[in-house]
Amino acid sequence: MTNATDLLPRLTSLLGPAAVITQGADLEPYAIDWRRLFPGKPACVVRPSSVEQVARIVQICREAGAAIVPQGGNTGLAGGAVPDASGTQVVLSLNRMAAIRSVDPVGLTIEAEAGCILKVAQDAAGAAGRLLPISLAAEGSATIGGVIAANAGGVNVLRYGMTRSLVLGLEVVLPDGTIVHGLRKLRKDNAGYDWKQFFIGSEGTLGIVTAAVLRLLPRPKHSVTALLSVADPAAALRLLELAQDELGDQISAFELISATSMQLVAKHAGLKAPIAEGEWFVLIEAASSLAGLREAAETMLGAAFEKGMALDGVIAESGAQASQLWALREHVTESEAREGKSVKHDVSVPLTEVPRFLIEAGEALAAGAPGTRVNAFGHLGDGNIHYNVLVDERHDASHVNRIVHDVVAAFGGSISAEHGIGQYRVGELARYRAAPEMDLARTIKRALDPDNRLNPGKVLSA
Amino acid sequence: MTNATDLLPRLTSLLGPAAVITQGADLEPYAIDWRRLFPGKPACVVRPSSVEQVARIVQICREAGAAIVPQGGNTGLAGGAVPDASGTQVVLSLNRMAAIRSVDPVGLTIEAEAGCILKVAQDAAGAAGRLLPISLAAEGSATIGGVIAANAGGVNVLRYGMTRSLVLGLEVVLPDGTIVHGLRKLRKDNAGYDWKQFFIGSEGTLGIVTAAVLRLLPRPKHSVTALLSVADPAAALRLLELAQDELGDQISAFELISATSMQLVAKHAGLKAPIAEGEWFVLIEAASSLAGLREAAETMLGAAFEKGMALDGVIAESGAQASQLWALREHVTESEAREGKSVKHDVSVPLTEVPRFLIEAGEALAAGAPGTRVNAFGHLGDGNIHYNVLVDERHDASHVNRIVHDVVAAFGGSISAEHGIGQYRVGELARYRAAPEMDLARTIKRALDPDNRLNPGKVLSA
């Protein structure tokens, strides 16, 4: 047993001085999230290069009574990967464990260390003619370990599911320093509890992911991208049903964009939809290994116009044009930031409730927070709306949160569809999840981390 | 606090006499598995009609110190749903909770109670023009709760994943009688630990699944089925790679069948493959919403012949012909039973290791258990081989198990790809899984069921 004063010398002795950062400009990127919303102050940052080093760090911190905050690319949106301000927490960065260990294009697997950048893993899969379908805005910085800890979503969830559905094997270091080796490359494995599920999406509070085997998919050869204007979200839903009938599971994205979002993009990014104005827009992408995709998409759009589901629309004639259509969607967040202050919500409701949710949330805000403007957009195909509210100095963020989340709860929705809880939504989670669910989460946390040493205060209150 | 003698009166008072079976012919189907391999003797069978009754039963059993064995359709292959022979365990059958509560063809969800027969749920999805892709031999008797507790596999895993990947929401009764309501219809939900994952595949040892929301998929309009003969499993793998290139994720089954399997089917079921004899056969099915599937399949097969990957082959010209091809595969198990005694293995190895596994397992058996014959077939696309060994009175089943499983372990495989552990593989699991994995499983079991009252002796030794 050692005490806290031994911590730094012991970590330095284990890792060497270059892998232990205690101060200066080098510390900064690890101490605060990239949006600079959650500033923290770590005791130090350690950068191990092997799972054995991770295990030793965990043991040393345990003996010193220090808490550990695992960190990947630090691209999270809920402050889940940054330390608190106490100056006592150790940030354990996985960024030196970044190797891709293997890519198997026939067995459809990739094995990588936790610190491997998502984009690097995507490219490795692509070079083998296969697809790693996790795709999100931060993919150039986010890491494999981070996307697993966060159960990341992104633009391909409609077709390929969340990150969870792509994890085949996991190597984890437990809060007591035990290494659990589970880097199996099996698509089917019902031999005992599937313990890797406990760690996926647990935001570093139950164990530290050090390496993973992910599932790859065949790479579609053909794709089609279309932008349509529709009268309202209910029409967008009818369009989704038609698309499911005609294109089946080859739909890879079905995004809803409000007129407000489009206006912000026009104003701040100078981009304009190449179709007639509408109250709502839908961006559809489908991809397939089969020829005939485009013809099916054209048939579908023809039917959509005939039935009055779509008001206007365009199918991209080239990859460049498809990128232009996607640019409209991709510039929404940045344009919103340029417009001014906003309160963001990453919510989901049952898909078919999205139209009613949008109406009722709008009414609740008009009544409870007059002067706010709604900037709604998101993954309609997943029931996931980024329901952001433009506010000014009159408005209190927690009050706006409460109004929106109360409507979400009334529809049986989630206050965090893909961003997770981190430190940002801990209070909101406790408010909206029923006691038996919270108790169950605490039971698991206590069982695996009885001393609350791993990312304390994230997901569950400390 | 009550004691064991109060148990039956209290259960009968709660449920009424008709819902508590204590003896006679009515008890028999609940006391033994359908293959009659795992006979048990329950204290009684209770058949609740609501989640509240399930919770009360759990509390009453807890107070009486009685263990509970949850049971669905009792179609498991590992004895996971039958009681032990002590006469003290209470079988809790979900078969009266069988309602389908909703089907949403746009939001792509179905909500059903645990006792709903899988086939009934499939048909309800089909009537709404959608697909519930869990498909297995026992689908006419297996229940939704059972397939979730077992994380069932089946013939569609290659395309749609195991049952786990289709579960959106769950209602569970915990070992202490707490009801956890989580019947959310959300495709994305990262609000806190995804606790439903703990229960999926835990074979009724951590909680009792009482209802679920499952994900549906668009129903493909076109399908193509082909049977090919190939020189060896390595050629079958090359064929799989080609199929992934040409048909992408529209491949829904890629089954491997040995010449031995085909000979057994010819001998006992009178069915013969309509192509030239070969050492190995591959049955491929693909389905899509897009026209052009058949053309792509024909192109693919042409290339397969040209490159010498396939020796002979046929594409079904009609649904009836497709069924005839599938009948060859579906009669393997029954024909094997008619041939004589066999020792079954439900194993998986990394996909690309299947050819080497088959060679090495064959060699190990020839050396260690002379006189045995291998009947290998299964889901090559998942790396899952039903590696059954025909034996006679000379051979000891555990010895044969050991030989095969040792080879599986050497390839980083699983001793139970889809059938689970139940009571049958408890010893084997403890042998082949490393201590940290077993400890982790015990930690979770202890945390949720400290008195070991829920399905004791299944998955983990009692």
Coordinates of N, CA, C and O in Angstrom, one line a residue, chain B residues 259-352:
Chain B
A259 N -19.9 -33.9 -47.8 CA -20.4 -35.1 -48.6 C -21.0 -36.1 -47.7 O -22.1 -36.7 -48.0
T260 N -20.5 -36.3 -46.5 CA -21.1 -37.2 -45.5 C -22.5 -36.8 -45.2 O -23.4 -37.6 -45.2
S261 N -22.7 -35.5 -44.9 CA -24.0 -35.0 -44.6 C -25.0 -35.3 -45.8 O -26.1 -35.8 -45.6
M262 N -24.5 -35.0 -47.0 CA -25.4 -35.3 -48.2 C -25.7 -36.8 -48.3 O -26.8 -37.1 -48.7
Q263 N -24.7 -37.6 -48.0 CA -24.9 -39.1 -48.1 C -25.9 -39.5 -47.1 O -26.8 -40.4 -47.4
L264 N -25.9 -39.0 -45.9 CA -26.8 -39.3 -44.9 C -28.2 -38.9 -45.3 O -29.2 -39.6 -45.1
V265 N -28.4 -37.7 -45.9 CA -29.7 -37.2 -46.3 C -30.2 -38.1 -47.4 O -31.4 -38.4 -47.5
A266 N -29.3 -38.5 -48.3 CA -29.8 -39.4 -49.4 C -30.2 -40.8 -48.9 O -31.3 -41.3 -49.2
K267 N -29.5 -41.3 -47.9 CA -29.8 -42.6 -47.4 C -31.1 -42.6 -46.5 O -31.9 -43.5 -46.7
H268 N -31.2 -41.6 -45.7 CA -32.3 -41.7 -44.7 C -33.5 -40.8 -45.1 O -34.6 -41.1 -44.6
A269 N -33.3 -39.8 -45.9 CA -34.5 -38.9 -46.3 C -34.8 -39.1 -47.7 O -35.8 -38.5 -48.2
G270 N -33.9 -39.8 -48.5 CA -34.2 -40.0 -49.9 C -34.1 -38.8 -50.8 O -34.7 -38.7 -51.8
L271 N -33.3 -37.8 -50.3 CA -33.2 -36.6 -51.1 C -31.8 -36.6 -51.6 O -30.8 -36.9 -51.0
K272 N -31.7 -36.1 -52.9 CA -30.4 -36.1 -53.5 C -30.1 -34.7 -54.2 O -31.0 -34.1 -54.8
A273 N -28.9 -34.2 -54.0 CA -28.6 -32.9 -54.6 C -28.6 -33.0 -56.2 O -28.1 -34.0 -56.7
P274 N -29.2 -32.1 -56.8 CA -29.4 -32.1 -58.3 C -28.2 -31.7 -59.0 O -28.3 -31.1 -60.1
I275 N -27.0 -31.9 -58.5 CA -25.8 -31.5 -59.1 C -24.8 -32.6 -59.0 O -25.0 -33.6 -58.2
A276 N -23.7 -32.5 -59.7 CA -22.7 -33.6 -59.6 C -22.1 -33.7 -58.2 O -22.1 -32.8 -57.4
E277 N -21.8 -34.9 -57.9 CA -21.2 -35.2 -56.5 C -20.0 -34.4 -56.3 O -19.3 -33.9 -57.2
G278 N -19.7 -34.1 -55.0 CA -18.5 -33.4 -54.6 C -18.2 -33.7 -53.2 O -18.9 -34.4 -52.5
E279 N -17.0 -33.3 -52.8 CA -16.6 -33.5 -51.4 C -17.4 -32.6 -50.4 O -17.6 -32.9 -49.3
W280 N -17.6 -31.4 -51.0 CA -18.3 -30.4 -50.1 C -19.3 -29.6 -51.0 O -19.2 -29.5 -52.2
F281 N -20.4 -29.1 -50.3 CA -21.4 -28.4 -51.0 C -21.6 -27.0 -50.2 O -21.4 -26.9 -49.0
V282 N -22.0 -26.0 -51.0 CA -22.4 -24.7 -50.4 C -23.8 -24.3 -50.9 O -24.1 -24.4 -52.1
L283 N -24.6 -24.0 -49.9 CA -25.9 -23.5 -50.2 C -25.9 -22.0 -49.9 O -25.7 -21.5 -48.8
I284 N -26.2 -21.2 -51.0 CA -26.2 -19.7 -50.8 C -27.6 -19.2 -51.0 O -28.3 -19.6 -51.9
E285 N -28.0 -18.3 -50.1 CA -29.2 -17.6 -50.4 C -28.9 -16.1 -50.3 O -28.2 -15.6 -49.4
A286 N -29.5 -15.3 -51.2 CA -29.4 -13.9 -51.1 C -30.8 -13.3 -51.4 O -31.6 -13.9 -52.0
A287 N -31.1 -12.2 -50.8 CA -32.4 -11.6 -50.9 C -32.3 -10.1 -50.9 O -31.4 -9.5 -50.3
S288 N -33.1 -9.4 -51.7 CA -33.0 -7.9 -51.8 C -34.3 -7.3 -52.2 O -35.2 -8.0 -52.8
S289 N -34.4 -6.1 -51.9 CA -35.6 -5.3 -52.4 C -35.3 -4.8 -53.8 O -36.2 -4.4 -54.5
L290 N -34.1 -5.0 -54.3 CA -33.7 -4.5 -55.6 C -33.8 -5.6 -56.6 O -33.3 -6.7 -56.4
A291 N -34.4 -5.3 -57.8 CA -34.3 -6.2 -58.9 C -32.8 -6.2 -59.3 O -32.0 -5.3 -58.9
G292 N -32.4 -7.1 -60.1 CA -31.0 -7.2 -60.4 C -30.2 -8.2 -59.5 O -29.0 -8.4 -59.8
L293 N -30.9 -8.7 -58.5 CA -30.3 -9.6 -57.7 C -29.9 -10.9 -58.4 O -28.8 -11.4 -58.3
R294 N -30.8 -11.4 -59.2 CA -30.6 -12.7 -59.9 C -29.5 -12.6 -60.9 O -28.6 -13.4 -61.0
E295 N -29.5 -11.4 -61.6 CA -28.4 -11.2 -62.6 C -27.1 -11.2 -61.9 O -26.1 -11.8 -62.4
A296 N -27.0 -10.5 -60.8 CA -25.7 -10.4 -60.0 C -25.3 -11.8 -59.6 O -24.1 -12.2 -59.6
A297 N -26.3 -12.6 -59.1 CA -26.0 -14.0 -58.7 C -25.5 -14.8 -59.8 O -24.5 -15.6 -59.7
E298 N -26.1 -14.7 -61.0 CA -25.6 -15.4 -62.2 C -24.2 -15.0 -62.6 O -23.4 -15.9 -62.9
T299 N -24.0 -13.7 -62.6 CA -22.6 -13.2 -62.9 C -21.6 -13.8 -61.9 O -20.5 -14.3 -62.3
M300 N -22.0 -13.8 -60.6 CA -21.1 -14.4 -59.6 C -20.8 -15.8 -59.8 O -19.7 -16.3 -59.8
L301 N -21.9 -16.6 -60.1 CA -21.7 -18.1 -60.3 C -20.8 -18.3 -61.6 O -20.0 -19.2 -61.6
G302 N -21.1 -17.5 -62.6 CA -20.2 -17.6 -63.8 C -18.8 -17.5 -63.5 O -17.9 -18.3 -63.9
A303 N -18.5 -16.4 -62.7 CA -17.1 -16.2 -62.3 C -16.5 -17.3 -61.5 O -15.4 -17.7 -61.6
A304 N -17.4 -17.9 -60.6 CA -17.0 -19.0 -59.7 C -16.6 -20.2 -60.5 O -15.6 -20.8 -60.2
F305 N -17.3 -20.5 -61.6 CA -17.0 -21.6 -62.5 C -15.7 -21.3 -63.2 O -14.8 -22.2 -63.3
E306 N -15.6 -20.1 -63.8 CA -14.5 -19.7 -64.6 C -13.2 -19.8 -63.7 O -12.2 -20.3 -64.3
K307 N -13.3 -19.4 -62.5 CA -12.1 -19.4 -61.6 C -11.9 -20.8 -61.0 O -11.0 -20.9 -60.1
G308 N -12.7 -21.7 -61.3 CA -12.5 -23.0 -60.7 C -12.9 -23.1 -59.2 O -12.5 -24.1 -58.5
M309 N -13.6 -22.1 -58.7 CA -14.0 -22.2 -57.3 C -15.1 -23.2 -57.1 O -15.2 -23.9 -56.0
A310 N -16.0 -23.3 -58.1 CA -17.1 -24.2 -58.0 C -17.0 -25.3 -59.0 O -16.5 -25.0 -60.1
L311 N -17.4 -26.5 -58.7 CA -17.3 -27.6 -59.6 C -18.6 -27.8 -60.4 O -18.6 -28.0 -61.6
D312 N -19.7 -27.7 -59.8 CA -21.0 -27.8 -60.4 C -21.9 -26.9 -59.6 O -21.6 -26.6 -58.4
G313 N -23.1 -26.6 -60.1 CA -24.0 -25.8 -59.4 C -25.3 -25.6 -60.1 O -25.5 -25.8 -61.3
V314 N -26.3 -25.1 -59.3 CA -27.6 -24.8 -59.8 C -28.2 -23.7 -59.1 O -28.0 -23.5 -57.9
I315 N -28.9 -22.8 -59.9 CA -29.7 -21.7 -59.2 C -31.2 -22.2 -59.3 O -31.7 -22.6 -60.3
A316 N -31.9 -22.1 -58.2 CA -33.3 -22.4 -58.1 C -34.1 -21.6 -59.1 O -33.9 -20.4 -59.2
E317 N -35.0 -22.2 -59.9 CA -35.8 -21.5 -60.9 C -37.1 -21.1 -60.3 O -37.9 -20.4 -60.9
S318 N -37.4 -21.5 -59.1 CA -38.7 -21.2 -58.5 C -38.6 -21.3 -57.0 O -37.6 -21.9 -56.5
G319 N -39.6 -20.8 -56.3 CA -39.7 -21.0 -54.9 C -39.7 -22.4 -54.4 O -39.0 -22.8 -53.5
A320 N -40.4 -23.2 -55.2 CA -40.4 -24.7 -54.9 C -39.1 -25.3 -55.0 O -38.7 -26.1 -54.1
Q321 N -38.3 -24.9 -56.0 CA -37.0 -25.5 -56.2 C -36.0 -25.0 -55.1 O -35.2 -25.8 -54.6
A322 N -36.2 -23.8 -54.7 CA -35.4 -23.2 -53.6 C -35.7 -24.0 -52.3 O -34.7 -24.4 -51.6
S323 N -37.0 -24.4 -52.1 CA -37.3 -25.2 -50.9 C -36.7 -26.6 -51.0 O -36.3 -27.1 -50.0
Q324 N -36.6 -27.1 -52.2 CA -36.0 -28.4 -52.4 C -34.5 -28.4 -52.0 O -34.0 -29.3 -51.4
L325 N -33.8 -27.3 -52.4 CA -32.4 -27.2 -52.1 C -32.3 -27.0 -50.6 O -31.4 -27.6 -50.0
W326 N -33.1 -26.2 -50.0 CA -33.0 -26.0 -48.5 C -33.4 -27.3 -47.8 O -32.8 -27.6 -46.7
A327 N -34.2 -28.2 -48.4 CA -34.6 -29.4 -47.7 C -33.4 -30.3 -47.5 O -33.3 -31.0 -46.5
L328 N -32.4 -30.2 -48.4 CA -31.2 -31.0 -48.3 C -30.5 -30.6 -47.0 O -30.1 -31.5 -46.2
R329 N -30.4 -29.3 -46.8 CA -29.7 -28.8 -45.6 C -30.5 -29.1 -44.3 O -30.0 -29.5 -43.3
E330 N -31.8 -29.0 -44.4 CA -32.7 -29.1 -43.3 C -32.8 -30.5 -42.8 O -33.2 -30.8 -41.6
H331 N -32.6 -31.5 -43.7 CA -32.7 -32.9 -43.3 C -31.4 -33.5 -42.7 O -31.4 -34.7 -42.4
V332 N -30.4 -32.7 -42.6 CA -29.1 -33.3 -42.1 C -29.2 -33.8 -40.7 O -28.9 -35.0 -40.4
T333 N -29.8 -33.0 -39.8 CA -29.8 -33.4 -38.4 C -30.7 -34.7 -38.2 O -30.2 -35.6 -37.5
E334 N -31.8 -34.7 -38.8 CA -32.7 -35.8 -38.7 C -32.1 -37.1 -39.3 O -32.1 -38.2 -38.7
S335 N -31.4 -37.0 -40.4 CA -30.8 -38.1 -41.1 C -29.6 -38.6 -40.2 O -29.4 -39.9 -40.1
E336 N -28.9 -37.7 -39.6 CA -27.9 -38.1 -38.7 C -28.4 -38.9 -37.5 O -27.8 -40.0 -37.2
A337 N -29.5 -38.5 -37.0 CA -30.1 -39.2 -35.9 C -30.5 -40.7 -36.3 O -30.4 -41.6 -35.5
R338 N -31.0 -40.8 -37.5 CA -31.4 -42.1 -38.0 C -30.2 -43.0 -38.2 O -30.3 -44.2 -38.2
E339 N -29.1 -42.4 -38.5 CA -27.9 -43.2 -38.8 C -27.4 -43.9 -37.5 O -26.8 -44.9 -37.6
G340 N -27.6 -43.2 -36.4 CA -27.1 -43.8 -35.1 C -26.8 -42.7 -34.1 O -27.2 -41.6 -34.2
K341 N -25.9 -43.1 -33.2 CA -25.6 -42.2 -32.1 C -24.6 -41.2 -32.6 O -23.7 -41.5 -33.3
S342 N -24.7 -40.0 -32.1 CA -23.7 -39.0 -32.4 C -23.4 -38.1 -31.2 O -24.2 -37.9 -30.3
V343 N -22.2 -37.5 -31.3 CA -21.8 -36.5 -30.3 C -21.8 -35.2 -31.0 O -21.0 -35.0 -32.0
K344 N -22.6 -34.2 -30.5 CA -22.8 -33.0 -31.3 C -21.9 -31.9 -30.7 O -21.6 -31.8 -29.5
H345 N -21.4 -31.0 -31.6 CA -20.7 -29.8 -31.2 C -21.2 -28.6 -32.0 O -21.3 -28.7 -33.3
D346 N -21.4 -27.5 -31.3 CA -21.9 -26.3 -31.9 C -20.8 -25.3 -31.8 O -20.8 -24.5 -30.8
V347 N -19.8 -25.3 -32.6 CA -18.6 -24.5 -32.4 C -18.5 -23.4 -33.5 O -19.0 -23.5 -34.5
S348 N -17.7 -22.4 -33.1 CA -17.3 -21.4 -34.1 C -15.8 -21.1 -34.0 O -15.2 -21.3 -32.9
V349 N -15.3 -20.8 -35.1 CA -13.9 -20.4 -35.2 C -13.8 -19.1 -36.1 O -14.8 -18.9 -36.8
P350 N -12.7 -18.4 -36.0 CA -12.7 -17.3 -37.0 C -12.9 -17.8 -38.4 O -12.3 -18.9 -38.8
L351 N -13.8 -17.2 -39.1 CA -14.2 -17.6 -40.4 C -13.1 -18.2 -41.3 O -13.3 -19.3 -41.9
T352 N -12.1 -17.5 -41.4 CA -11.0 -17.9 -42.3 C -10.2 -19.1 -41.8 O -9.4 -19.7 -42.5

